[in-house]
Each structure stands twice: as C-alpha cells, then as structure tokens.
XYZ file of C-alpha atoms in Angstrom:
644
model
C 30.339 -54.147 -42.297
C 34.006 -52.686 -42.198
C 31.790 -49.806 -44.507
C 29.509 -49.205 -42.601
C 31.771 -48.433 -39.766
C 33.618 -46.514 -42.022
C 30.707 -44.026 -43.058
C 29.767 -43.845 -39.100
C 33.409 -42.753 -38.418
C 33.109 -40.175 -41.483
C 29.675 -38.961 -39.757
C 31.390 -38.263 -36.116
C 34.246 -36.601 -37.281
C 32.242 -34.396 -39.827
C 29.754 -33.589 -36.407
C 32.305 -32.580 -34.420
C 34.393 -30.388 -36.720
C 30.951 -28.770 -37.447
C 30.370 -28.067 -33.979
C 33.856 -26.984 -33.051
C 32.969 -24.837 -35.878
C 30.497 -23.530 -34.518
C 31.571 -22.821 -31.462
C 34.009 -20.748 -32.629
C 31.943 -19.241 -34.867
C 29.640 -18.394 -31.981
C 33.064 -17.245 -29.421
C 33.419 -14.526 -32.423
C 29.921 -13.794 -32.388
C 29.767 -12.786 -28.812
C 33.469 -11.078 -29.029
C 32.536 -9.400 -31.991
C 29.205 -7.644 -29.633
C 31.657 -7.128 -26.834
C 34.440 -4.881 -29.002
C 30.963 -2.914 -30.621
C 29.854 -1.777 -26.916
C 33.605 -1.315 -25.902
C 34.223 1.318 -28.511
C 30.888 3.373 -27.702
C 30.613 2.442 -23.853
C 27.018 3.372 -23.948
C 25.512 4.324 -20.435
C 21.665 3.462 -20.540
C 19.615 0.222 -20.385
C 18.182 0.759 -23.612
C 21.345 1.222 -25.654
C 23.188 -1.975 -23.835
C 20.019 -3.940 -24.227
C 19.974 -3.615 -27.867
C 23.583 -5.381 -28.255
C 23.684 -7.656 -25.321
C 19.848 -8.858 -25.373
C 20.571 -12.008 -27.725
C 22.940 -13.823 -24.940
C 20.042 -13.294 -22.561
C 19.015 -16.577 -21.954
C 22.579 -18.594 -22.368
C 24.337 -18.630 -18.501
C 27.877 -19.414 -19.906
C 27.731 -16.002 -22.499
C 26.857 -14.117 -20.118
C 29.317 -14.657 -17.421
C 32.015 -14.103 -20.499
C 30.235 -10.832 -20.619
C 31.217 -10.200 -17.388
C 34.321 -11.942 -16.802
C 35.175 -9.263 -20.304
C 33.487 -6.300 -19.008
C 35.256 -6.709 -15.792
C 38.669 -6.731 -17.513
C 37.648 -3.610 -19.429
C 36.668 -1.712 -16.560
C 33.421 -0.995 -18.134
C 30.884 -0.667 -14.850
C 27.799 0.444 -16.311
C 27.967 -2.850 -19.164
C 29.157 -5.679 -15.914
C 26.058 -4.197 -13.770
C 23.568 -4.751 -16.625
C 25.134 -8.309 -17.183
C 25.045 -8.823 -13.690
C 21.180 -8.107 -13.194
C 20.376 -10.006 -16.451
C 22.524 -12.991 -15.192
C 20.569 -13.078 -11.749
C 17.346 -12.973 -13.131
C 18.262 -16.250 -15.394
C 18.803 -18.310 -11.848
C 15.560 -16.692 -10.405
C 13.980 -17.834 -13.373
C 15.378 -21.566 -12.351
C 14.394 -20.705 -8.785
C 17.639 -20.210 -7.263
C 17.037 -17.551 -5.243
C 19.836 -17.768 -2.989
C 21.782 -17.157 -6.553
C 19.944 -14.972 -7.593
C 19.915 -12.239 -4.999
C 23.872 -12.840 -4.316
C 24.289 -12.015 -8.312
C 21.677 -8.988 -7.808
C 23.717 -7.848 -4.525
C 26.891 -7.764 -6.629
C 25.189 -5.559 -9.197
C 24.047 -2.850 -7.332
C 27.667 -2.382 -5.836
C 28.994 -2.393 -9.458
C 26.032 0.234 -9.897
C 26.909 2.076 -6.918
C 30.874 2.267 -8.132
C 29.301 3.225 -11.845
C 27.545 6.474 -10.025
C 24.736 4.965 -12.119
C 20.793 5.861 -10.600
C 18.820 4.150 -13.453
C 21.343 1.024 -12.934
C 21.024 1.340 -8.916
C 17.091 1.751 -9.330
C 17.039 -1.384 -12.030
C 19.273 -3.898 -9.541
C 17.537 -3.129 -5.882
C 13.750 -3.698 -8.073
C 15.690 -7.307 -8.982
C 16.630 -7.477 -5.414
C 12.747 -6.540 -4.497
C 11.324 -9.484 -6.415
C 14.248 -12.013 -5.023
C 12.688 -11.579 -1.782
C 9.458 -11.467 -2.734
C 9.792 -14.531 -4.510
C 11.003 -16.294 -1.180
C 8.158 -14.531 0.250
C 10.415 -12.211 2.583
C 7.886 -9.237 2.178
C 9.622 -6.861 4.658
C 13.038 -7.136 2.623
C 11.058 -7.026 -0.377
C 9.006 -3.910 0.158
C 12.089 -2.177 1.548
C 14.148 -2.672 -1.878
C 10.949 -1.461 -3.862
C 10.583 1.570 -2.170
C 14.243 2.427 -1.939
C 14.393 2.047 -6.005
C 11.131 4.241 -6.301
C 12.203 6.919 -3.950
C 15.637 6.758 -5.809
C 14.208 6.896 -9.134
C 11.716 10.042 -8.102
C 14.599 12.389 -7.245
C 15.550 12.097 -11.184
C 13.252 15.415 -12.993
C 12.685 13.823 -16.332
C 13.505 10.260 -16.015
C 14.699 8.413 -19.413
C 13.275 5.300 -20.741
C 15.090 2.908 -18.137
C 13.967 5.045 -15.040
C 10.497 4.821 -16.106
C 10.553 1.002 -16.591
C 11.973 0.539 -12.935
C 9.366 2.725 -11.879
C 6.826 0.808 -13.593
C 8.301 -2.279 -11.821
C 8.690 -0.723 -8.260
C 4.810 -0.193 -8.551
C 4.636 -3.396 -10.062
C 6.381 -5.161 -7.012
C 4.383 -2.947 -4.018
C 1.454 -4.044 -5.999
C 1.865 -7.485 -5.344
C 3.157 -7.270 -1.895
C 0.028 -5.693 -1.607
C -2.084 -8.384 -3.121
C -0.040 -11.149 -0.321
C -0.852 -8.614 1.884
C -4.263 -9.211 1.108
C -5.007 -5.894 0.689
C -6.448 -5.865 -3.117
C -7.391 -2.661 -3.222
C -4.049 -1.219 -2.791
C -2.600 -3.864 -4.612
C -4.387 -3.063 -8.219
C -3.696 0.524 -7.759
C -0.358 -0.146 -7.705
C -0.366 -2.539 -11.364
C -2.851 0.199 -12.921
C 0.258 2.818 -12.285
C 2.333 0.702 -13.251
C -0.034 -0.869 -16.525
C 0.073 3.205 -17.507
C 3.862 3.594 -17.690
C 4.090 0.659 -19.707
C 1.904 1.743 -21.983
C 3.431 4.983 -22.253
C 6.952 3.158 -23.007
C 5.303 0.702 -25.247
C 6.628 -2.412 -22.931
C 4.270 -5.342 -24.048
C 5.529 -7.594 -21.354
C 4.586 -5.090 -18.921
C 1.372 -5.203 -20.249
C 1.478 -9.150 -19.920
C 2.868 -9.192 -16.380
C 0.761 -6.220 -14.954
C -2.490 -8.195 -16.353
C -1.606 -11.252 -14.807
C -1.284 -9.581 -11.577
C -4.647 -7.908 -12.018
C -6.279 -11.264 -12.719
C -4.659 -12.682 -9.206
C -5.810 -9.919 -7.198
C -9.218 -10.102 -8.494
C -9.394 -13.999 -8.523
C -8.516 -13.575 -4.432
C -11.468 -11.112 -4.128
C -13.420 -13.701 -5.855
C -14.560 -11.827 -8.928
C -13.338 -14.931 -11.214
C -14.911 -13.964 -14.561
C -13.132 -10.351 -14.322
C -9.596 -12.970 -13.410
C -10.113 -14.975 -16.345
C -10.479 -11.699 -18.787
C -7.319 -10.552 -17.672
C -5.182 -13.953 -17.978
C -6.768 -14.337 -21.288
C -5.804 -10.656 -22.358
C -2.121 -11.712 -20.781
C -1.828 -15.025 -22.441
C -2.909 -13.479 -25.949
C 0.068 -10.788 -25.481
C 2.783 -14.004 -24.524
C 1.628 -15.443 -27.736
C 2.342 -13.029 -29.925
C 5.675 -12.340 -27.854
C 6.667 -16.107 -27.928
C 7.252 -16.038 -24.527
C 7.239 -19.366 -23.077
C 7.439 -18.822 -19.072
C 4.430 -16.104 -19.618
C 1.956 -18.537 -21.569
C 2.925 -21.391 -18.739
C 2.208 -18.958 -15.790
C -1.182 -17.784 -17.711
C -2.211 -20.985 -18.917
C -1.797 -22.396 -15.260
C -3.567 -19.321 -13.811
C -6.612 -19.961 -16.241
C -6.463 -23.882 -15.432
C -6.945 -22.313 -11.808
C -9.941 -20.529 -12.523
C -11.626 -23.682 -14.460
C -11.387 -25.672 -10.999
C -12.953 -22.762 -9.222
C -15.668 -22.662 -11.751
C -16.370 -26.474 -11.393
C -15.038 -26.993 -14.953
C -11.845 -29.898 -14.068
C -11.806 -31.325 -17.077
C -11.100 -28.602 -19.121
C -8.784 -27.707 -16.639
C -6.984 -31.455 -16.819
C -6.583 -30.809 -21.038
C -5.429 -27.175 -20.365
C -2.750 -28.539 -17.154
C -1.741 -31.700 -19.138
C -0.649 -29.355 -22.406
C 0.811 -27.027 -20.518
C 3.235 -29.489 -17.810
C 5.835 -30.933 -20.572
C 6.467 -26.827 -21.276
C 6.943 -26.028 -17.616
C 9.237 -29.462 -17.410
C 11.104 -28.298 -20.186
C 11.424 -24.872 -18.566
C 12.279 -26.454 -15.234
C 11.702 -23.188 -12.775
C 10.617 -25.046 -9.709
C 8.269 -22.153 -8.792
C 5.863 -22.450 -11.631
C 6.546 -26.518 -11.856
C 5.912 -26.931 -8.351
C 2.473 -25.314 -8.261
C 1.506 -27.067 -12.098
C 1.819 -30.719 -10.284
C -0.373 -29.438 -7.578
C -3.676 -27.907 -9.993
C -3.115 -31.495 -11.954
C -3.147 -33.007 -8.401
C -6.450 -30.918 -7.934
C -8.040 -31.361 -11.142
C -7.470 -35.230 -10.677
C -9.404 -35.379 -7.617
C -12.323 -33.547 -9.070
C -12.813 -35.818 -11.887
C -12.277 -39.059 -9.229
C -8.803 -40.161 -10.745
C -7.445 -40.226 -6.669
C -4.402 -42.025 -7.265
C -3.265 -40.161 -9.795
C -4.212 -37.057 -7.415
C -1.993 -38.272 -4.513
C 1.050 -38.761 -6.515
C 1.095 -35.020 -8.141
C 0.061 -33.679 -5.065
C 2.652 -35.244 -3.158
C 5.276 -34.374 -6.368
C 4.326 -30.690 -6.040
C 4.855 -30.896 -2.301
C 8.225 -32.225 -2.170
C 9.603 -29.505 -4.572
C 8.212 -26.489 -2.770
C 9.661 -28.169 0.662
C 12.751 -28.184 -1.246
C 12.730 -24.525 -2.625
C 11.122 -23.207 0.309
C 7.691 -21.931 -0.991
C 5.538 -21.455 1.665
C 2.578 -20.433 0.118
C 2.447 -23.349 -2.607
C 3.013 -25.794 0.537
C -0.018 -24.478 2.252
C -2.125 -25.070 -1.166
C -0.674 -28.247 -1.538
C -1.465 -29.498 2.102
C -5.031 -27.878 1.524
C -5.760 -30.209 -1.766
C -4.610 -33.446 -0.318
C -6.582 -32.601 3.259
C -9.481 -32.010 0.794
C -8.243 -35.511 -1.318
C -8.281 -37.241 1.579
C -11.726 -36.006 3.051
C -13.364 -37.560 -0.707
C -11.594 -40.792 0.152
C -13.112 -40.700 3.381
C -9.742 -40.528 5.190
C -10.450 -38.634 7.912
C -7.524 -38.755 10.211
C -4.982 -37.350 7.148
C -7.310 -35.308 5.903
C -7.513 -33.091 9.495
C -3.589 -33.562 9.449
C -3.012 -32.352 6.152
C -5.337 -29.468 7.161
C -3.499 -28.482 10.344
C -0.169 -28.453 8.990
C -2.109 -26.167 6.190
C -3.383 -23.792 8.741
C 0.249 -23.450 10.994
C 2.102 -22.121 8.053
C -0.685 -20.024 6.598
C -1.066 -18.530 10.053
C 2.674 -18.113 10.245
C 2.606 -16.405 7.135
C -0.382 -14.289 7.978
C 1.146 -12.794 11.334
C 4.519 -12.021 9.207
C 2.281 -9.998 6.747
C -0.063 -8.719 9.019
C 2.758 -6.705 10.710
C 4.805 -5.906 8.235
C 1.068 -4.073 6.822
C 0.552 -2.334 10.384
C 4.598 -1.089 10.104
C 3.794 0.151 6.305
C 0.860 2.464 7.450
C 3.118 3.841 10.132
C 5.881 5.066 7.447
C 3.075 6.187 5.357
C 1.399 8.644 7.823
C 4.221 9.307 9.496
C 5.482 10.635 5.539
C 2.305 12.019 5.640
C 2.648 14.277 8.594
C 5.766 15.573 7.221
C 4.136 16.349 4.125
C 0.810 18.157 6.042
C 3.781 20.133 7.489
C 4.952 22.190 4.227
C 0.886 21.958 4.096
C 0.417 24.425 7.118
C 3.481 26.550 6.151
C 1.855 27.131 2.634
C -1.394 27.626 3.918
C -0.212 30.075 6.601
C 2.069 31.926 4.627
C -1.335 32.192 2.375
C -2.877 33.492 5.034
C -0.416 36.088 5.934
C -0.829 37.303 2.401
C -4.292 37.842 2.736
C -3.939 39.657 5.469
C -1.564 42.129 4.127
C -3.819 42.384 1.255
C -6.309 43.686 3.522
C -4.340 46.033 5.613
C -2.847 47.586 2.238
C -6.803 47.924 0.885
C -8.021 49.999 3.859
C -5.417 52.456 3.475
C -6.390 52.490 -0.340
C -9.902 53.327 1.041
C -8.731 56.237 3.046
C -7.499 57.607 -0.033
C -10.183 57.070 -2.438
C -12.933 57.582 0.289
C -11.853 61.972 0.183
C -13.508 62.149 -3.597
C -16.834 61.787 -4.332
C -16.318 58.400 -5.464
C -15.196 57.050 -2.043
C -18.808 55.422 -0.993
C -18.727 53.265 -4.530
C -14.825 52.102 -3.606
C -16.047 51.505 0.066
C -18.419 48.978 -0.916
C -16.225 47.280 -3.258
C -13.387 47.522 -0.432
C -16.485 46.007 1.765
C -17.127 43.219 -0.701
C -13.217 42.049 -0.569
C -13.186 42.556 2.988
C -15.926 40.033 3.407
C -14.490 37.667 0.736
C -11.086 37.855 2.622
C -12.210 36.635 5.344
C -14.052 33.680 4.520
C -11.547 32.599 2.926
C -9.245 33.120 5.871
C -11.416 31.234 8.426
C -11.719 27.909 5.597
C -7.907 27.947 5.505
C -7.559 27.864 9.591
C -10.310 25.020 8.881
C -8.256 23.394 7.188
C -5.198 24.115 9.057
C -6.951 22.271 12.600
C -7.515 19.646 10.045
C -3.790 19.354 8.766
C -2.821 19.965 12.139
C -5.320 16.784 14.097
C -4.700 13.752 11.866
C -1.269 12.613 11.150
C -0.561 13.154 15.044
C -3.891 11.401 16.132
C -3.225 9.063 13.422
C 0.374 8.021 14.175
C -0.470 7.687 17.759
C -3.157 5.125 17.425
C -1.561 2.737 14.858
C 1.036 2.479 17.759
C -1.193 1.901 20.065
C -3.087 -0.776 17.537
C 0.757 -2.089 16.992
C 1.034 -3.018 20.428
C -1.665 -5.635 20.178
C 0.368 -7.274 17.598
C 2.745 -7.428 18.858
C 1.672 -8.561 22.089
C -0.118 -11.342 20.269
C -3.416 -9.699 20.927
C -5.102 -10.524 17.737
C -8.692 -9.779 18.667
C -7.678 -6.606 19.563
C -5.563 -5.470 16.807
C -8.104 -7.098 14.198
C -11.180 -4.924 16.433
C -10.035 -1.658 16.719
C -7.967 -1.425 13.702
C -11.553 -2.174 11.999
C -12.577 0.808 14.360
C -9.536 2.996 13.487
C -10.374 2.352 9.490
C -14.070 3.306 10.237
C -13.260 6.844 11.948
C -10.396 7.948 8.993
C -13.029 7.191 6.216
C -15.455 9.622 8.469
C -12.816 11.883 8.797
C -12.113 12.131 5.017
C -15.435 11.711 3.786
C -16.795 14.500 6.595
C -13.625 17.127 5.487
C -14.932 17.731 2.269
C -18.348 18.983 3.463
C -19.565 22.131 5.240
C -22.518 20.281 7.806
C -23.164 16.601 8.544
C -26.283 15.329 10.573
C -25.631 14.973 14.364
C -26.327 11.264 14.195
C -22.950 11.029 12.014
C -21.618 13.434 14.417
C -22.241 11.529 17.738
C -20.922 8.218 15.737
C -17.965 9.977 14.508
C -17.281 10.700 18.157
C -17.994 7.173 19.543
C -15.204 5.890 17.272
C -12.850 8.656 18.323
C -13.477 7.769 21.962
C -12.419 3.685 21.525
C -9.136 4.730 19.524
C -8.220 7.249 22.477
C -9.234 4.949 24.826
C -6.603 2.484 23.870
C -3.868 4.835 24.983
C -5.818 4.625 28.745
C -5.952 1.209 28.644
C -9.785 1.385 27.769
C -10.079 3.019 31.246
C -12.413 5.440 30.224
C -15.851 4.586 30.025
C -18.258 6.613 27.425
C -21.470 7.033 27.040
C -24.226 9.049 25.117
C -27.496 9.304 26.162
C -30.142 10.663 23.374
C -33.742 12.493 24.200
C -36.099 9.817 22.438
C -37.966 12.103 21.108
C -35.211 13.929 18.754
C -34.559 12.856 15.320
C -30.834 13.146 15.009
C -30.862 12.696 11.233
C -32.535 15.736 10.491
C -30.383 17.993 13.063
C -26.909 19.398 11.373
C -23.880 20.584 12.608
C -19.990 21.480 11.088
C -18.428 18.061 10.981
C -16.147 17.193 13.875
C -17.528 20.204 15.907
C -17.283 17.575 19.435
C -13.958 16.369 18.721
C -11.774 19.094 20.574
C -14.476 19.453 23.630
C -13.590 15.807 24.192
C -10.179 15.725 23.513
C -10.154 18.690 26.432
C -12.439 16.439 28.611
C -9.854 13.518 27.882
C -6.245 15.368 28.236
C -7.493 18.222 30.755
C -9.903 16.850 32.718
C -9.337 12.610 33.454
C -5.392 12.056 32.199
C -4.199 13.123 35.691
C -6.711 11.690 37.606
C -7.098 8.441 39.766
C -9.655 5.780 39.545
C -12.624 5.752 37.562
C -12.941 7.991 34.328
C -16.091 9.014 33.038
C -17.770 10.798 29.956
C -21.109 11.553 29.368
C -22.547 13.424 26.195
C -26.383 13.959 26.381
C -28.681 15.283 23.730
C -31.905 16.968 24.437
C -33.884 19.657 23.152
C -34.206 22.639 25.384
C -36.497 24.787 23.728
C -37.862 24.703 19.955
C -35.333 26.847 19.075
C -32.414 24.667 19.901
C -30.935 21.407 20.847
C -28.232 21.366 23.381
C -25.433 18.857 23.386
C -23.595 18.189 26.945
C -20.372 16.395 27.786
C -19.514 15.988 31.481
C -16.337 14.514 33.127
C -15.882 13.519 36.341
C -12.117 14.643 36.260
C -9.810 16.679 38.111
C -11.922 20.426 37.192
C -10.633 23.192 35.760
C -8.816 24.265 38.629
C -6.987 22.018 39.548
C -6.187 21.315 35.416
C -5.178 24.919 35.214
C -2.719 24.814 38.571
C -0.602 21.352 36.641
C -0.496 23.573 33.574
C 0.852 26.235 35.037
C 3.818 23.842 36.345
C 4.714 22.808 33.240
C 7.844 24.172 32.183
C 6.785 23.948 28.071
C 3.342 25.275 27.399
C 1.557 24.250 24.379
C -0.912 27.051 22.756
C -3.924 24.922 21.949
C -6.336 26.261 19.210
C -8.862 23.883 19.125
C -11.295 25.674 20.964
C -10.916 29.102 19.688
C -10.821 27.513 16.018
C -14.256 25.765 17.120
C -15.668 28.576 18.055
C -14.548 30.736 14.933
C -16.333 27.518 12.948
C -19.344 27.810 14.827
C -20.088 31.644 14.447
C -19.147 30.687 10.641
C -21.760 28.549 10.923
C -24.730 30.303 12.267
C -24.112 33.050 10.631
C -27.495 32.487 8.209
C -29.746 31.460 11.671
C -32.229 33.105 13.521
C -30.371 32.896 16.743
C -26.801 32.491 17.696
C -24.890 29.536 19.379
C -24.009 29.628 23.456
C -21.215 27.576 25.037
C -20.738 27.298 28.858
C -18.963 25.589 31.341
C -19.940 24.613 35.152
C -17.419 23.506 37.431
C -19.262 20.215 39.038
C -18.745 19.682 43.067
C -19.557 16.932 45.125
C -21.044 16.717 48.516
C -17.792 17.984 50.095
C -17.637 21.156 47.792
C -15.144 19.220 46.501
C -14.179 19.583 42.185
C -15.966 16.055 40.872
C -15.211 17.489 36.960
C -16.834 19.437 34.694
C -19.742 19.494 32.569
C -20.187 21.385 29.111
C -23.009 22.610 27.696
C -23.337 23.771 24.055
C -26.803 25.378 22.573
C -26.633 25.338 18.908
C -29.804 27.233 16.923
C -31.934 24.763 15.086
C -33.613 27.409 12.541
C-alpha cells in the first residue's frame, strides 16, 4: 500500500514539473515571436499574421501580446492583436466584448495612421452589430471601411481582404433585409476578390452566404450545392466552427425537404462539436433544428425540451431572429399535439418580434436608397459637366470646320470638301441632340427620384404601411420603365401612357393624392402598334402639374385622351383645369429666382429628331380653356404626332 502511494506521489510531482515545464517552455515560445516582430516592426496584416497567427485561438497569449506590444509602443502589432482578440469573444458570443475590444482597435489604428488597420477593425465592428442584429450600426461601419479602403489606388493584400469583407457584410445585411438580389451581388464581389487573393475561407464563408440567400428565396437544391461546396472547403481547412455552421445549414435544408431523419443523424453528430465549441449563436439555433427534426419524426417530448433549451439561450444572448424561429417550431409543436391555446401563443409572440424586426429593417432599407440616389445625383452631376463640356467641343469643332470650308471651297476641290464638311456637319449634330437626350435624362431622375422616396419615407414613418408597401411597389415599377425605356430610341404608346400613369401616383403623393388622373383611349386604336420617343409626356405633365394645379384651390384635374384625328395621325391631349397660363406666367414673374426649364424645348428638339424619316411632321398647340364667366378654367394640350 505505502508503494503504491509512493509511485502516485512520484506520478504528481513528475506531472507537474512537466507542465511547469511546459509552461515555460511555451512563455519563451510566445516571447521568443514577440522580440522577432519587435526587431522588424512590420506594418501590414499579412506580415504580422504570419508570426502572431499561432496564438490565435488562446485568450490569455493574446492579451500578453498586447499587454507587450503596448509597452513597446508598437501600434500597428496592439491593433492587429486587438481585432484578433475581439473576434475570439464574438466567436463565444460576447458581443458586448467583442465590439468594446474592436472599438479599442480602431483608436489604436487611428493613432497608428494605419488605413488597411482602420478599414480591417470598423469591418469587425460591422459584423459585431450585425451579429446583435443592429443593421443600421452595422451597415454604417461597412460602408465607412469600404469608402475608406476605395480612396487607397492600388490596395495591398490586406485592403483587398477588408474589401472583400465590407461586400461580404452589405451582402448579408442585404439578405436580413430581405432583399436577395442585392444581397448575392454583394458575396459574388466579394467571392471574386477572394479568389483573386487565394482566401479559401472566403470562399467558405461567401458560399455559405449564397446558400442562405437562396434557401430564403426558396430555391433549396441551389442552397444545398452551395453549403455542400462550403462544407467540403472547412474540411480540408479543419475548420471546426465552419463545418458546424454548414452542417447545421444542410440539416436545415433536409427538414425543408421533408427528409428529418437524415436531418436528426446529421444534427445529433454535429451538437457535441458545437457544445464543445460553446458559441451560443450557432448552439442556440442547433438545439432548435434538433427541436424541429424531433417533432417531425413524432419524438414530442424530446422536441419540447430542445426547443425550449434553444430558447432560453437566445433570450439570454439576445438573438432575435433565432427567438422568432424558436417560438415558430414550438407554436407548430404544439399545433401536432393538438394544443391549441400555446400553439396561437407561441405564434403571436413569434409574429411581435418578427414584425418588430421587420419595421427596423424596412426603414433602415428605405434610408439606404436615399444615400444611394442621393450619391447618385452627385455622381449624374460630373455626368452633365462631362457631357456638356463634350458638347462644347463639338461645337467648336464645327465652327473651326466651316471656316476650313471657306478656305478649301476657293479651289476647284471645294464642292468634294463641302460635302465631306456636310457629312460631319450632319454627324455633329446627331450626336449633339443624343447627348442633350441624355442630359434631360441625367438631369430628371436623381431629383424626381430623391423626392419621392421622401415622400414614400413619410408613410413609414407615419406607420402607414399600406402605403409605403403600395407605392413603393409603384415607385420600383416606374424606375425599371425608366431604365429599361432609356436605352431605346421608340417605345409603343401603350408603354408610354403606363409609364405616365405611374409617374402621376408618385407625384401625386407630394399633393396628398389630390390630383385626380385619368386617360381616356379611342376604342378603336391599337396602342401597341403606335410608337413614340420614350418619356415624350413626361414634361407636358410635369408643366400641367407644377404650372398649371400647384397654386390652385380645390379640385385638381388631368385628363390625357387618345384619338385618331385623321389616318395620318393620332393626337394625344392633356387638359388641366388649373390656374391657365396667365395667371401661371404673372406668379412666375414674381418670383425673385427664375429657373430656365428645358424640358419642353428638349421635347421638342426629340420630336423633330424623331420624325425626321415621316411623311408629315409633328404639331403641338395650346388653348387657354374658359368657363362660362370668360373666366381661365386651365389649359388643354394638344399634340399631333405623324403615324407613317
């Protein structure tokens, strides 16, 4: 016995001089990497990565990193350490830890004067908050580092990698957003960087993403492909959080496709991994598909318990989206076992935070589109200058080639120069009436555009949801007209008078939908065959609108009729019963700025452009309406256009 205890004494003290040794062993280790990077103070991602990367995942190395890098007064090494540290708690869903950590790193950053570290902390900061679901703060941070990062000519290997994830991160605000589209544009730019830098966890990470967007527009075959693809790539990286996310996302899919108990093998493999792992995220949501698969195969008890497990823990970490799916699967649990009453509980308290959540994103989305177009405008700006200034060129170029003429027309070779003068003449100004085409163009949208998602904003946030959901359907409708009709020369006047219905309820909005529209067609005229330049009506109404019913009192009016008045043309009308010309003519006279408008004139250069190949030209004429007082009652349009 007493030898026995003997050789057990011999065994503890052997195990803990061994591990004393190699602590120590270990302390030099990590001091040894510190005094390498000291000596060299190397300035990029890449080159600090390749020393410091093999304390990644140990908490207590790290912050002796920092607590060292600190004492050196080595910036560029503590910000690195600092982002690397923050994305450990994120990892182990401290959030609160992790963004505090991130904070801290882009001031070291900002002290450092370092862009690619700057750009690399506020992405960390971007997927904090997106992690917590704070999209606004999220999005902010993303496009900060991406605006940052584009002012750099010929970014290194770090600035393209935050790049890649600020596209990364919009894309899947985008995708919460619900708007998929958007969303996988975003991970295909940011799929292409990383394969440009050779980043196979990009490639992981920006297929995953891919497979969530598409699984939301229900395309779950094309979902699965691209978790598959993702989870072959964690494999061969050994990367355990990215085969747990995938395997769970695939286990997903299996449910959806009525498959549970494959999905119950694949979820009961894959839980002591994400246990081990412990990030509450990922956990959370892995008791809640178990939960799910469990009631699909009829194991309910089992069900309740996981459900209720994956529940608690996104209360307790604050994950509103996984509570709303968890609340969803035991209303749906609950239904089976015929438990009514919870199962319409479970479902309301499923639908308040969704639509809690939805109202957040739907604004934020409205807001986004605002920036964009108002970036947009600013951009169509240096547009018009470039386009004018092209212009301007043109012109001289003509001026200088009729005195050229002059010249060349005293020898007896002046008639063959005149008709190749002739032929640049004509070319120059075609090309001169397409560019003040596309300058009215330029010139219409961002300003109509900006205007209107206002207006559309102020059923939001008025709590108008009907509204905002109707006419922002109506304001998508017109822009896709208004893009798909800028790239051709003629539409049909069916698309035409649609075009213009859609324009009318946007810039009715701003009257409080005061104004009410109407087109009357002859029955006997096939629109579809009929063509006209593409938004030819537009500035007629806007004059109707602005010029002719914005001053006045009481009821607004506008009529557009169609008939045919011979069989050479069709004639389009558009009658207001607003203030008249006169009196629209005396108020803008008062007004101490006046604005040059060159809508008209532009419409009318577009229209002669346009007939130019007919038998007949177009007419335009306006009649000052009166009523039985002699009275102005408005005023009524009429435009012929030539049908042959």
């Amino acid at each position: 016995m007493d030898k026995m205890k003997r050789i057990l004494c011999f065994i503890l003290l052997f195990s803990f001089f061994n591990e004393a040794t190699h602590g120590q062993n270990e302390k030099r280790t990590v001091d040894q990497s510190i005094d390498s990077i000291l000596k060299t103070r190397p300035e990029t991602y890449k080159e600090i990565n390749n020393i410091i990367r093999y304390y990644k995942r140990d908490t207590i190395k790290l912050k002796y990193i920092i607590e060292k890098f600190d004492e050196a007064n080595y910036l560029v090494g503590k910000t690195y350490t600092l982002n690397i540290l923050g994305i450990r708690y994120r990892n182990y869903s401290n959030y609160n830890k992790a963004i505090k950590t991130h904070q801290e790193a882009l001031d070291v950053a900002k002290q450092a004067e370092s862009i690619e570290f700057r750009v690399f902390s506020l992405n960390m900061l971007g997927v904090d908050y997106r992690k917590m679901e704070a999209n606004r703060t999220a999005l902010d941070y993303n496009q900060e580092a991406l605006a940052l990062a584009e002012t750099v000519k010929n970014p290194g290997l770090g600035l393209r990698r935050s790049i890649s994830v600020s596209h990364n991160s919009m894309g899947n605000i985008y995708i919460l957003l619900k708007q998929y589209e958007l969303g996988i544009e975003q991970l295909k730019m940011s799929q292409e960087i990383e394969k440009s830098i050779n980043n196979t966890l990009g490639l992981a990470i920006n297929n995953q993403n891919i497979g969530y967007a598409k699984e939301a527009m229900g395309n779950l075959d094309e979902a699965l492909k691209h978790f598959e693809e993702s989870l072959e790539i964690n494999i061969k990286m050994n990367n355990t959080l990215g085969e747990i996310i995938c395997n769970s996302s695939i286990a997903r899919i299996y449910i959806k496709q009525d498959r549970p108990k494959e999905a119950l093998e694949l979820i009961n493999r894959n839980l002591p991994k994400a246990i081990e792992l412990n990030n509450k995220d990922y956990l959370s949501s892995e008791y809640i598909y178990l939960g799910w698969a469990q009631t699909n195969v009829g194991q309910y008890a089992l069900a309740e318990k996981n459900l209720q497990k994956g529940l608690a823990m996104a209360k307790e970490y604050n994950l509103p989206s996984t509570i709303v799916e968890a609340y969803t699967h035991l209303s749906e649990l609950a239904e089976v076992k015929n438990d009514y009453k919870n199962s319409l509980e479970y479902y309301r308290l499923a639908d308040e935070i969704d639509k809690e959540i939805s109202s957040d994103r739907t604004t934020q989305y409205v807001n986004d589109l605002i920036i964009k177009y108002d970036s947009e405008k600013k951009n169509n700006q240096i547009e018009v200058l470039a386009k004018q200034n092209e212009i301007a060129k043109l012109n001289f170029s003509k001026n200088r080639n009729i005195w050229l003429i002059l010249l060349i027309s005293l020898t007896l070779l002046g008639l063959v120069f005149y008709f190749i003068y002739r032929q640049r003449y004509l070319k120059n100004e075609k090309r001169i009436l397409t560019l003040e085409q596309d300058l009215l163009r330029i010139q219409m949208n961002p300003h109509f555009i900006f205007n209107a998602l206002n207006s559309i904003k102020l059923y939001i946030i008025n709590n108008e949801q009907k509204n905002a959901v109707h006419y922002l359907n109506k304001f998508s409708k017109l822009i896709r007209k208004i893009l798909d009709a800028s790239g051709v020369k003629e539409i049909s006047l069916a698309e035409e008078l649609e075009t213009m219905d859609l324009y009318m309820s946007i810039e009715n909005i701003r009257f409080s939908n005061e104004i009410k529209h109407e087109t009357v067609v002859d029955p006997s005229i096939n629109l579809e065959t009929i063509k006209v330049p593409p938004l030819v009506l537009q500035p007629f109404l806007e004059n109707s609108i602005w010029h002719g019913l914005s001053s006045k009192k009481g009821s607004k009016k506008i009529l557009i009729s169609v008939h045919q008045s011979n069989k050479e043309f069709i004639e389009i009308t558009i009658e207001d019963n607003g203030i008249g010309r006169t009196e629209s003519a005396k108020i803008k006279a008062d007004k101490v700025i006046h604005r040059k408008s060159i809508g008209i004139h532009l419409t009318k250069e577009r229209l002669t452009n346009f007939v130019k190949t007919f038998q007949h030209s177009f007419s335009l004429t306006y009649d000052d309406l009166k009523d039985t007082e002699n009275k102005a009652s408005g005023t009524k349009l009429t435009l012929q256009i030539p049908l042959y």
